[in-house]
Short mmCIF file of C-alpha atoms in Angstrom, two decimals:
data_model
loop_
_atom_site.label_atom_id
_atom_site.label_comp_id
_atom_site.label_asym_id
_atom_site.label_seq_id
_atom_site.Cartn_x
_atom_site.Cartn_y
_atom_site.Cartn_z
CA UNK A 2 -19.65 8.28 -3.96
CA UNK A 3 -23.60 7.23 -3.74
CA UNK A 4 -24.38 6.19 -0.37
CA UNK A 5 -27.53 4.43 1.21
CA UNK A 6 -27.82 4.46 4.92
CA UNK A 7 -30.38 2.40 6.23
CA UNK A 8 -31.44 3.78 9.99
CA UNK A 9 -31.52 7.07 10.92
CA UNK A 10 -31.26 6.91 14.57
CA UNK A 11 -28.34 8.89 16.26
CA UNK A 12 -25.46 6.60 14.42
CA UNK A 13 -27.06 6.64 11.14
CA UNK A 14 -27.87 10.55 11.17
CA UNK A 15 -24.02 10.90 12.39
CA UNK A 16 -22.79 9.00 9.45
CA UNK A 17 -24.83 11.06 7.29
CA UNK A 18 -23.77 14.29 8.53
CA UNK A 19 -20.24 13.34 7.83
CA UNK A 20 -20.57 11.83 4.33
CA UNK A 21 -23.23 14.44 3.28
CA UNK A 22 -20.56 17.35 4.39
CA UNK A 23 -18.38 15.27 2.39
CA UNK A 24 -20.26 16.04 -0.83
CA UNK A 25 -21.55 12.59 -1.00
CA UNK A 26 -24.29 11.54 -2.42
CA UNK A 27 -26.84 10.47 0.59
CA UNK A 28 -29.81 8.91 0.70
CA UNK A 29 -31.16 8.07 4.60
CA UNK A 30 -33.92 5.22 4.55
CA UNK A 31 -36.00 4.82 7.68
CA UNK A 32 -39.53 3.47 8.51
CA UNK A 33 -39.78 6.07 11.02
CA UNK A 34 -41.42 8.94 8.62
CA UNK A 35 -40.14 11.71 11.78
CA UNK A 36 -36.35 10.60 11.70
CA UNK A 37 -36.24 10.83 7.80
CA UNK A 38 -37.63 14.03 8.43
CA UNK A 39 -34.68 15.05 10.56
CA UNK A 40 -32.31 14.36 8.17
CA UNK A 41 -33.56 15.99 5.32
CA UNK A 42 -34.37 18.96 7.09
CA UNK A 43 -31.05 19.09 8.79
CA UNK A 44 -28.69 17.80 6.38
CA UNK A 45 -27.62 17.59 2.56
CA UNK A 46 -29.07 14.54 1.70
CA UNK A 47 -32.19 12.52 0.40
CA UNK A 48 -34.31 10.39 2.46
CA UNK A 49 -36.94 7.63 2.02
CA UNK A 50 -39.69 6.20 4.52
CA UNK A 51 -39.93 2.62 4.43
CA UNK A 52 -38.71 -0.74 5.79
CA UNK A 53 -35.02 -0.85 4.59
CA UNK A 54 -35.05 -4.50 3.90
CA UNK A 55 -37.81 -4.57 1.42
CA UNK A 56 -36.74 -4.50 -2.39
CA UNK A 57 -39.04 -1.64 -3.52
CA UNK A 58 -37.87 0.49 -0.96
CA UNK A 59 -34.38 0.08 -1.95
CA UNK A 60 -34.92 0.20 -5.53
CA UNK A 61 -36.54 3.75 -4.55
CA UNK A 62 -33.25 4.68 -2.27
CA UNK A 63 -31.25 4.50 -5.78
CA UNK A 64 -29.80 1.14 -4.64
CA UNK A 65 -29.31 0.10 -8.74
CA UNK A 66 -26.50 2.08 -8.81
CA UNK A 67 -25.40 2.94 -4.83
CA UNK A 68 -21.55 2.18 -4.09
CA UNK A 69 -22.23 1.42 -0.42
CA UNK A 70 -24.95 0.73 1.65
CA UNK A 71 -24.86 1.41 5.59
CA UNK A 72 -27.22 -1.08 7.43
CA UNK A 73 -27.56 0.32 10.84
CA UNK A 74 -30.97 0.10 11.78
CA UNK A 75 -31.53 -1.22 15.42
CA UNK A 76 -32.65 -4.87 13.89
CA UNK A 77 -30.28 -7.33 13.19
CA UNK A 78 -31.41 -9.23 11.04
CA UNK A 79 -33.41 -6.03 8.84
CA UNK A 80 -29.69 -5.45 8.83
CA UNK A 81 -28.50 -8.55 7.70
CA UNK A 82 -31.65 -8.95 5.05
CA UNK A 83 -30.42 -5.27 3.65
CA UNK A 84 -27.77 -6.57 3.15
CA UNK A 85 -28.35 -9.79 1.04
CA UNK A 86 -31.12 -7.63 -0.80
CA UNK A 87 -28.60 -4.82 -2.25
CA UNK A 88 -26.32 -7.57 -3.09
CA UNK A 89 -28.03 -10.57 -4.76
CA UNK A 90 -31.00 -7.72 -6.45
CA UNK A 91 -28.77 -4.73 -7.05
CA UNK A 92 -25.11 -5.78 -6.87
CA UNK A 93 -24.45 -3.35 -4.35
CA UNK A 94 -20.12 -3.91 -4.14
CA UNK A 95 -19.63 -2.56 -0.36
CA UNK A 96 -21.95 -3.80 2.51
CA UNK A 97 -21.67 -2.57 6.17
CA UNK A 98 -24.08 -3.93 8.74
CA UNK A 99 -24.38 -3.03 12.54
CA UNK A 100 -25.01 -6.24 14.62
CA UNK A 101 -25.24 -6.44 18.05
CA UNK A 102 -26.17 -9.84 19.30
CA UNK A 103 -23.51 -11.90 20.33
CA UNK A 104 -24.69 -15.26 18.30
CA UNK A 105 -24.11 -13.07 15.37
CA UNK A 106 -20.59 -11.84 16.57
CA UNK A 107 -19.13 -15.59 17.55
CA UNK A 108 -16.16 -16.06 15.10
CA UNK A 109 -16.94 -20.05 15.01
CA UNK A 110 -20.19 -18.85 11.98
CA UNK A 111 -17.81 -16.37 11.14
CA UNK A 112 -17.95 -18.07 7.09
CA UNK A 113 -21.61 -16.80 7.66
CA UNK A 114 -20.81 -13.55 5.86
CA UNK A 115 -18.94 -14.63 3.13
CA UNK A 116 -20.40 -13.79 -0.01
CA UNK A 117 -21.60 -17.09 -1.22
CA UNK A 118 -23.46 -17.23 2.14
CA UNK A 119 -24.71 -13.69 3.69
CA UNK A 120 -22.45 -11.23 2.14
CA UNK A 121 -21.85 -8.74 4.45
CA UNK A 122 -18.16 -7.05 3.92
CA UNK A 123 -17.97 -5.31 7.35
CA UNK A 124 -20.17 -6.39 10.21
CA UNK A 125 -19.57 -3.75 13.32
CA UNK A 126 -20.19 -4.63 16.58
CA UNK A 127 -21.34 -1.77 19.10
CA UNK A 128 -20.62 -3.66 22.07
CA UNK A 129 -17.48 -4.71 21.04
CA UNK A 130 -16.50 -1.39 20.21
CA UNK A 131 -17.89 0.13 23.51
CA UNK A 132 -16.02 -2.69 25.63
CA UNK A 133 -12.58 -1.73 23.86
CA UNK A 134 -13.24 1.96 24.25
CA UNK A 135 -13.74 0.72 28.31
CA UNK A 136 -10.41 -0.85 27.84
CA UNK A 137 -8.75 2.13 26.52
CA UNK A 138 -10.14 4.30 29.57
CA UNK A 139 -8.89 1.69 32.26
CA UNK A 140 -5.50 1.89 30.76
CA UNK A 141 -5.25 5.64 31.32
CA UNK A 142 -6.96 6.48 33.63
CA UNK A 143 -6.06 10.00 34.28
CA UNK A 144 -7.93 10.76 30.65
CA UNK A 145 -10.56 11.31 29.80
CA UNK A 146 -10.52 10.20 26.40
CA UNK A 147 -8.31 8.12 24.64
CA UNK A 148 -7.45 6.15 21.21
CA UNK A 149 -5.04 4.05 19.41
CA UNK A 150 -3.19 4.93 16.13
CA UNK A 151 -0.54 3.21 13.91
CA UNK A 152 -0.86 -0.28 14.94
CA UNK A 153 -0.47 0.35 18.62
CA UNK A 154 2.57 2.70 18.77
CA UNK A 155 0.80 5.91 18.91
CA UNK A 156 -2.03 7.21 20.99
CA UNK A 157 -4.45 10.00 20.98
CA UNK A 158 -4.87 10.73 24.77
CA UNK A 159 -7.39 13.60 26.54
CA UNK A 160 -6.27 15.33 29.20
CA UNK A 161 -8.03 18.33 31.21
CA UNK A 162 -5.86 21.16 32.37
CA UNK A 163 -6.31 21.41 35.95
CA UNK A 164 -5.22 24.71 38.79
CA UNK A 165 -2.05 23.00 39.46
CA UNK A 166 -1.03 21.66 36.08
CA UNK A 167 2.55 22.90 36.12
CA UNK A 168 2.30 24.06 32.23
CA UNK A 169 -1.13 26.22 32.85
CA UNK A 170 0.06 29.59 30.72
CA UNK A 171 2.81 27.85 28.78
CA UNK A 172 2.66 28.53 25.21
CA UNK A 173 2.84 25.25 22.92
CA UNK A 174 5.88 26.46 21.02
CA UNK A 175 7.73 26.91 24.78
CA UNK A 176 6.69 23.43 25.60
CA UNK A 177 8.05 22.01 22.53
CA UNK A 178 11.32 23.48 23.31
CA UNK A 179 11.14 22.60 26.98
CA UNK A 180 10.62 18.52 26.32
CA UNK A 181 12.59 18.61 23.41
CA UNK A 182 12.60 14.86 23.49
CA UNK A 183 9.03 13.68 24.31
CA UNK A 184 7.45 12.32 21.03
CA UNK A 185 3.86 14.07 21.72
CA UNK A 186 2.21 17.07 20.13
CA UNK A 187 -1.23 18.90 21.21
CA UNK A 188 -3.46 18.60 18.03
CA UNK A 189 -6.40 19.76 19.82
CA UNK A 190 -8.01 22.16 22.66
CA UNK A 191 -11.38 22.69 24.34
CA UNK A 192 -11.96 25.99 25.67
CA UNK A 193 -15.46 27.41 27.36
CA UNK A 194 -16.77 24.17 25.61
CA UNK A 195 -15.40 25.14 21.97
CA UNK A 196 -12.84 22.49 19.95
CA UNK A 197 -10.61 24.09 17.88
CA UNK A 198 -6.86 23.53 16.49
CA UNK A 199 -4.68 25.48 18.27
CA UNK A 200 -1.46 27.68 17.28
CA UNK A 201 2.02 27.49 18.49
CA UNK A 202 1.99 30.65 20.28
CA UNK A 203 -1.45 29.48 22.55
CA UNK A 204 -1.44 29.16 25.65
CA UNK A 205 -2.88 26.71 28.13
CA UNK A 206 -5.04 27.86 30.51
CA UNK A 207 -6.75 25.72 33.60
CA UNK A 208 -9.95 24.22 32.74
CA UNK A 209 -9.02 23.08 29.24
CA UNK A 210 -9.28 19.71 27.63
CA UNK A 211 -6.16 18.95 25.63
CA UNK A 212 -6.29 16.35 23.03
CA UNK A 213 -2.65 15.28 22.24
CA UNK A 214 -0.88 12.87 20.17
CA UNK A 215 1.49 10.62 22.01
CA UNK A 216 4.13 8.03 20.70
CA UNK A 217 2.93 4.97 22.77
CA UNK A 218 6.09 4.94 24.63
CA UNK A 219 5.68 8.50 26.00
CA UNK A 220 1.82 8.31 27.17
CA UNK A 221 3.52 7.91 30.52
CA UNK A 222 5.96 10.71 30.79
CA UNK A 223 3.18 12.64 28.83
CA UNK A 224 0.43 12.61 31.09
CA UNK A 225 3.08 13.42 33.78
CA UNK A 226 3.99 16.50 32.10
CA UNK A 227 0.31 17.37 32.69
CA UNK A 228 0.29 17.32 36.16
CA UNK A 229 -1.09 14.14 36.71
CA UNK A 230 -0.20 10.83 38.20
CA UNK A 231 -1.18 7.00 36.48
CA UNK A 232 -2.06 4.14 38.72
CA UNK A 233 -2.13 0.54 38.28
CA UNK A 234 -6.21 -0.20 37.95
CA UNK A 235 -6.18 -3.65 40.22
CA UNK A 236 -9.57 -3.55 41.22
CA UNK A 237 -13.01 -2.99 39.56
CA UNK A 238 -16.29 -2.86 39.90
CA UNK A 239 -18.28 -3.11 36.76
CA UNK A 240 -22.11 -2.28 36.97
CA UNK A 241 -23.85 -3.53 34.22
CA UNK A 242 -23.66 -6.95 33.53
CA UNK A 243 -25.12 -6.52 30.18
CA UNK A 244 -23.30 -7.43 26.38
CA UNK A 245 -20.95 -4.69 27.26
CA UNK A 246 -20.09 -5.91 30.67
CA UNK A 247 -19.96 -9.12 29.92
CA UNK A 248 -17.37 -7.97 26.87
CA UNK A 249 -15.24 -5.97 29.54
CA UNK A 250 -15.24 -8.59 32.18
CA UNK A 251 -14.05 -10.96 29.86
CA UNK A 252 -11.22 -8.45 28.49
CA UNK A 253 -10.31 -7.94 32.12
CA UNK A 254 -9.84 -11.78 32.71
CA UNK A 255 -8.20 -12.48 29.56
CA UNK A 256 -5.45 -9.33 30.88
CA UNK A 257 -1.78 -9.91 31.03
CA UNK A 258 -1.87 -8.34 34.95
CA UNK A 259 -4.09 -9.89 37.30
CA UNK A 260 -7.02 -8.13 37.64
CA UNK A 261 -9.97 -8.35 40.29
CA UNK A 262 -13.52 -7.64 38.85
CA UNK A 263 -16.80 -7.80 40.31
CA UNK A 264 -20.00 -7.11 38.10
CA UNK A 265 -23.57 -6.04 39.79
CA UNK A 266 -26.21 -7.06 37.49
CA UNK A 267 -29.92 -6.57 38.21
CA UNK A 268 -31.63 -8.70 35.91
CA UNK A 269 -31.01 -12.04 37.38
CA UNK A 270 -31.32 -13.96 33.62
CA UNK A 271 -28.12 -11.93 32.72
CA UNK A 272 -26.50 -12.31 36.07
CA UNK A 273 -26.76 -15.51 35.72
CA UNK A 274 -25.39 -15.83 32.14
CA UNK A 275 -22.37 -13.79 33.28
CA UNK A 276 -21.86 -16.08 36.11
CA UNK A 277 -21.82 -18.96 34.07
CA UNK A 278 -19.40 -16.90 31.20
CA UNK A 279 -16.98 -15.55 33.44
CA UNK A 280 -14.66 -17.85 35.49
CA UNK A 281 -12.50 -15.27 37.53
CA UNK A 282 -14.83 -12.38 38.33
CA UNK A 283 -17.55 -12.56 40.89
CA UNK A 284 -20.93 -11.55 39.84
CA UNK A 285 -23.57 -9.92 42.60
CA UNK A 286 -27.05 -9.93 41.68
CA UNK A 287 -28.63 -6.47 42.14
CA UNK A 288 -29.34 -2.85 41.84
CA UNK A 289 -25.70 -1.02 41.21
CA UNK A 290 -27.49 2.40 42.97
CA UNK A 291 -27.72 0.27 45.90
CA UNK A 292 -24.64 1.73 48.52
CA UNK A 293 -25.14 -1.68 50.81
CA UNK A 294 -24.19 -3.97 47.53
CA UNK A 295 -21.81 -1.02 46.19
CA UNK A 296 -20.30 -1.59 49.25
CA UNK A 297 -20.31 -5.23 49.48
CA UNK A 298 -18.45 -5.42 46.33
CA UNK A 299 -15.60 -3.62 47.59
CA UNK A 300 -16.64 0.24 46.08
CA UNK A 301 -14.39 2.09 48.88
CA UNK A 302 -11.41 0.09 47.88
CA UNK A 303 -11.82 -0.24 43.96
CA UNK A 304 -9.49 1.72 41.41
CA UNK A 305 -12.24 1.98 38.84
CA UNK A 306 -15.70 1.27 38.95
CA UNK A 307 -17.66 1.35 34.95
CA UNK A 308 -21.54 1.69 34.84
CA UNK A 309 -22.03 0.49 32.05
CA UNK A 310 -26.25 -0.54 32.00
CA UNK A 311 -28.34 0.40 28.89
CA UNK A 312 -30.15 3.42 31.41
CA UNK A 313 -27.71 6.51 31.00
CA UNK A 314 -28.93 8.23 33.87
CA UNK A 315 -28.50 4.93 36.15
CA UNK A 316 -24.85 5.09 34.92
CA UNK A 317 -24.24 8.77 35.74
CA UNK A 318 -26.08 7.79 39.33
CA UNK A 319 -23.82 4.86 39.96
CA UNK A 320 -20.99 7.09 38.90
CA UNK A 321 -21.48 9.65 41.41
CA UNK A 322 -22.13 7.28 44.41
CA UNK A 323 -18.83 5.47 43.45
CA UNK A 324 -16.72 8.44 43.70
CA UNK A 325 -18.81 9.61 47.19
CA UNK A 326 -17.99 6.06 48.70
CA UNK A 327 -14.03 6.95 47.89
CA UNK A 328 -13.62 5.28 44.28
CA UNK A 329 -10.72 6.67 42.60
CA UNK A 330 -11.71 6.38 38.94
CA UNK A 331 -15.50 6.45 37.74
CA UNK A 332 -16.70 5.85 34.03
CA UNK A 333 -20.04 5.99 32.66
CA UNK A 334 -21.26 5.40 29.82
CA UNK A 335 -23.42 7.83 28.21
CA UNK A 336 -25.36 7.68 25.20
CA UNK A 337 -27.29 11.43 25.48
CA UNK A 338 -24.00 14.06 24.33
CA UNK A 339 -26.45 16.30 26.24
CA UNK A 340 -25.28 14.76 29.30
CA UNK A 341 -21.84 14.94 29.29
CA UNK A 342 -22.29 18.48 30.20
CA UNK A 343 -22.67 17.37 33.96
CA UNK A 344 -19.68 15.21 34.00
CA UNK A 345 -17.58 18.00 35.67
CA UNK A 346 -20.12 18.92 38.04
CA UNK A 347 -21.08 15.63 39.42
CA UNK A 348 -17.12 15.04 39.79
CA UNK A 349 -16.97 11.70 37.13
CA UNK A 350 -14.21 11.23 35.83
CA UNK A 351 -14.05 10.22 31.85
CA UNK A 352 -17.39 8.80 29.93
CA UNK A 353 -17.65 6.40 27.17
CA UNK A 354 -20.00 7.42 23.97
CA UNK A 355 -21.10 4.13 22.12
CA UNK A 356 -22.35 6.04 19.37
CA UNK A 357 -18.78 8.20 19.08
CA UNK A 358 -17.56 4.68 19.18
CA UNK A 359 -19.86 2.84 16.68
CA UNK A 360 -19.71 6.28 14.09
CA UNK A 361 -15.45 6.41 14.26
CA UNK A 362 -15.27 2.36 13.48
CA UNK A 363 -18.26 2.38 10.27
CA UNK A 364 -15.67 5.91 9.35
CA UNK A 365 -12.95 4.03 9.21
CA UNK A 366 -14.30 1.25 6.81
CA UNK A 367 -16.06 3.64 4.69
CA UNK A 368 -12.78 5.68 3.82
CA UNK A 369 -11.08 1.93 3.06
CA UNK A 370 -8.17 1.68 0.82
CA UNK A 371 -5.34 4.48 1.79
CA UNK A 372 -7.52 5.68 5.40
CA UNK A 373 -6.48 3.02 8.13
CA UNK A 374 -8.16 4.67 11.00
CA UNK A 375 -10.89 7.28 11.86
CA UNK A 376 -11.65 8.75 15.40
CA UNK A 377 -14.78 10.86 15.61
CA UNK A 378 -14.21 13.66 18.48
CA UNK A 379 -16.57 15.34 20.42
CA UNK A 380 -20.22 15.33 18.66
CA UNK A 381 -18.82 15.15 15.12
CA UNK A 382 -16.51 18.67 15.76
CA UNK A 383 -13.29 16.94 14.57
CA UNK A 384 -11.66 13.18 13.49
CA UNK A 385 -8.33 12.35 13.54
CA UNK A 386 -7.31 10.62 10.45
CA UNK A 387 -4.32 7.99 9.99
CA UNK A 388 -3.72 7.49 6.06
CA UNK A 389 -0.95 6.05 4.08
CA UNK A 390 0.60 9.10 1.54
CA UNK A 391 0.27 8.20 -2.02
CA UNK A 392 2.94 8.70 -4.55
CA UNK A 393 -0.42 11.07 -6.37
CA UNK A 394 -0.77 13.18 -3.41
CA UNK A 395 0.03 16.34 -2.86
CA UNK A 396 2.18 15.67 -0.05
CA UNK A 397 4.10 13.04 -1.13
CA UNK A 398 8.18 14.38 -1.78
CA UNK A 399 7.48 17.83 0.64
CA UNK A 400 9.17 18.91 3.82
CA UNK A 401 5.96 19.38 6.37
CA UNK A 402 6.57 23.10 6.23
CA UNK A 403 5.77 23.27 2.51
CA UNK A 404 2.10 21.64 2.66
CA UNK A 405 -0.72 23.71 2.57
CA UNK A 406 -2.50 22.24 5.13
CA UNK A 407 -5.94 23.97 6.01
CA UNK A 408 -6.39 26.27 9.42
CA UNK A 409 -7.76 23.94 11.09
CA UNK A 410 -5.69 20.85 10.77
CA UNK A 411 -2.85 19.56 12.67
CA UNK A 412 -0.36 16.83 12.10
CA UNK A 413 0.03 14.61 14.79
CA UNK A 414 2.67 12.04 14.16
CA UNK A 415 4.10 10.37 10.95
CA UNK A 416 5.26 6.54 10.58
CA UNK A 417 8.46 6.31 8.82
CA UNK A 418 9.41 2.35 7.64
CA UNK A 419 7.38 1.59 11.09
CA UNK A 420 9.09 3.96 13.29
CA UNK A 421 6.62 6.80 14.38
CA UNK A 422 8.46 10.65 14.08
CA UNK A 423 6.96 13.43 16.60
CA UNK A 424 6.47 15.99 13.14
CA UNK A 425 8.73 18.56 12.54
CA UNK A 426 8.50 21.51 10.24
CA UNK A 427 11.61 19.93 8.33
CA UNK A 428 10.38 16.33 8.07
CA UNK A 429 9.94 15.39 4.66
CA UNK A 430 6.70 12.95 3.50
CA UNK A 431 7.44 10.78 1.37
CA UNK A 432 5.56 7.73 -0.41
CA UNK A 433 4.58 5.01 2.07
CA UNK A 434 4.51 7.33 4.44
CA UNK A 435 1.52 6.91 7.59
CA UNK A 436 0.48 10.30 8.73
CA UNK A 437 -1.65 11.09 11.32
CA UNK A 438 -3.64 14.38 10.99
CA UNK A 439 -6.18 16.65 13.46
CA UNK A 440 -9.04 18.15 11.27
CA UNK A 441 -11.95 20.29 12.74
CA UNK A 442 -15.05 18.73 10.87
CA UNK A 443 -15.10 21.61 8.32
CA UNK A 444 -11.50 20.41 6.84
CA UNK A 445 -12.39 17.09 6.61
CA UNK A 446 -12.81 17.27 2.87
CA UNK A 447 -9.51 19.00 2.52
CA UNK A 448 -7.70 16.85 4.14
CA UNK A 449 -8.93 13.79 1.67
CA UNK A 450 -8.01 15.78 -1.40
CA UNK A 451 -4.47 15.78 0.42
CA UNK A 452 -4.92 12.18 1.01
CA UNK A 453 -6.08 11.43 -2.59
CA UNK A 454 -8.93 9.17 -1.05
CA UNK A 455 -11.48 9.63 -3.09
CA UNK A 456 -13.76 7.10 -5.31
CA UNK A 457 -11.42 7.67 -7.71
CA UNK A 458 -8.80 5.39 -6.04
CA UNK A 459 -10.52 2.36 -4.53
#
């Protein structure tokens, strides 16, 4: 497949490194002659310096005969403009733009992007995705990552291994046996900050992060197992009052339990706006660093307090001070994967990475047709991939134990006429079938031939 990706900031070079590995064809357009640079020098793939919107430039990315292009520069409408160029001058059939103003994103001028009008085929929304990923945390709160597979009935859930986890030394085959009835497999371990697929005869040892795959009904009993204990998240404090805030503030209203937020904004014109948009949630005007407003908004009694500003290092700040005034659950968004090294030793609890976020949702509309979902884990070490089986694919009519599936991958659940199946070596695939799979980054490819997603089937 011939791909253009326009931007080449940290969400377009991510994209790039996964298609390129993919034995795509790339081509990375930029006006910033350095990042092009980057990518050529660091990855598989071809790269042009210009403005991505202009007709030349495209015409010089290969657009006359692209599949896809990727708009996901940090311009909206050089975005939008991308798009309308590789369709109405080179017939480009799959468009993908990044927008992030909220205008754009209101689903009244939603017939904006049809293709009489602006033909965009998938517009992705950062903030959106970044306030659902928020969401995600609140509602288990003792991970530290977490993600939603097979339309809500499974789960992909983090958890770290602490001293008095009760299965530290267990081997995975020994816990299978033990909760012979909990629908939930570990696809997935961190070790001495190494992600790798792990065996049934591994052990778990304190100070790992597990990555397990949970039917949605046993994320409770699950994290239990673990060693750890869930709590109802009634209050929160929400610094940043930003689009993100905003987003998650309004999710938090618009929840089925009643839940108290306050957000601490410190640029008054968006205070303001988020006073005016929220109707439940009180909204203090202010630095979130500040302990005196931390603590007028209730800090020492909150269950969760999100710093989620556009300053990384504000959020870690506000993070820390949180959990020193006695909040029980802090989240910070991070944008810098350099950072999250110092989430264990400042003591925060789980972080939120919009470009993770941003890179797993453009995935998961790139591999359309049998690939319903795509979670990007860690910096681009693994995905987890939920795909329907094909009656062409090599899995399709075998008993798990029979598939060749690559070192490195993992199957995490499989959807049976919409009832999800913990997967056993006996469990036979069959056509229709939803299967969700854990592959290091290097299987990736692998895994699609098992899929059968490739060009040749859109």
């Amino acid at each position: 497949m011939k791909v253009i990706i326009c931007g080449a900031g940290q969400v377009g070079w991510q994209i790039a490194r996964h298609l390129s590995g993919e034995l795509n064809d790339v081509t990375v357009v930029d006006n910033n002659p350095d990042l092009v640079r980057r990518a050529t020098e660091t990855l598989d793939v071809q790269g042009i310096a210009g403005f991505a919107s202009y007709p030349d430039v495209l015409e010089r990315a290969g657009a006359r005969d692209a599949d896809m292009i990727i708009a996901a520069t940090y311009s909206d409408e050089v975005n939008m403009v991308t798009c309308q160029v590789a369709h109405s001058v080179f017939g480009v059939q799959r468009k993908i733009a990044r927008l992030r103003s909220q205008s754009y994103l209101n689903a009244i001028y939603s017939d904006l992007y049809r293709r009489e009008h602006l033909p965009i085929d998938v517009v992705i929304s950062p903030e959106r995705e970044v306030a659902a990923a928020a969401m995600r945390r609140l509602s288990a709160p003792a991970a530290f990552d977490t993600e939603v597979f097979m339309g809500g009935m499974a789960q992909l859930v983090g958890l770290s291994v602490d001293e008095e986890s009760p299965i530290i030394n267990t081997p995975l085959r020994q816990l299978t046996d033990l909760f012979s009835t909990l629908r939930s497999i570990v696809v997935g371990i961190r070790r001495e900050g190494t992600l790798f697929a792990p065996e049934p005869g591994d052990q778990i040892f304190a100070g790992d992060e597990c990555y397990v795959f949970c039917h949605v009904d046993d994320v409770s009993r699950t994290i239990e197992v673990f060693g750890k204990t869930q709590k109802k998240q009634d209050r929160v404090v929400i610094v940043g009052g930003g689009n993100v805030g905003l987003e998650v503030a309004r999710e938090l209203e618009s929840h089925k339990s009643r839940i108290h937020a306050k957000v601490i904004e410190r640029d008054r014109r968006n205070a303001e706006r988020a006073a005016e948009a929220l109707e439940r949630t009180i909204v203090l005007h202010g630095d979130g660093l500040d302990a005196a407003l931390l603590s007028e908004a209730g800090i020492d009694r909150a269950d969760a307090m999100l710093a989620v500003t556009d300053d990384d290092r504000t959020n870690l700040l506000a993070a820390v001070r949180a959990k020193a005034a006695g909040c029980r659950l802090a989240i910070a968004l991070i944008n810098d994967p350099t950072l999250v090294a110092l989430m264990g030793p400042l003591g925060i609890d789980a972080y939120i990475n919009p470009r993770a976020t941003t890179v797993s949702s453009i995935l998961r509309h790139i591999r359309h047709g049998r690939v319903r979902q795509v979670y990007s884990i860690g910096d681009a070490e693994a995905e987890v991939i939920e795909a329907e089986v094909l009656s062409t694919s090599p899995m399709a009519g075998q008993r798990l134990r029979d598939i060749d599936f690559p070192e490195g991958v993992l199957v995490g659940a499989v959807s049976k006429d919409g009832k999800v199946l913990r997967p056993t070596g006996e469990l036979r695939i069959s056509e229709g079938d939803v299967i969700a799979l854990f592959a290091m980054a290097d299987d990736v490819p692998e895994v699609e031939r098992l899929m059968q997603v490739s060009i040749d089937f859109f």
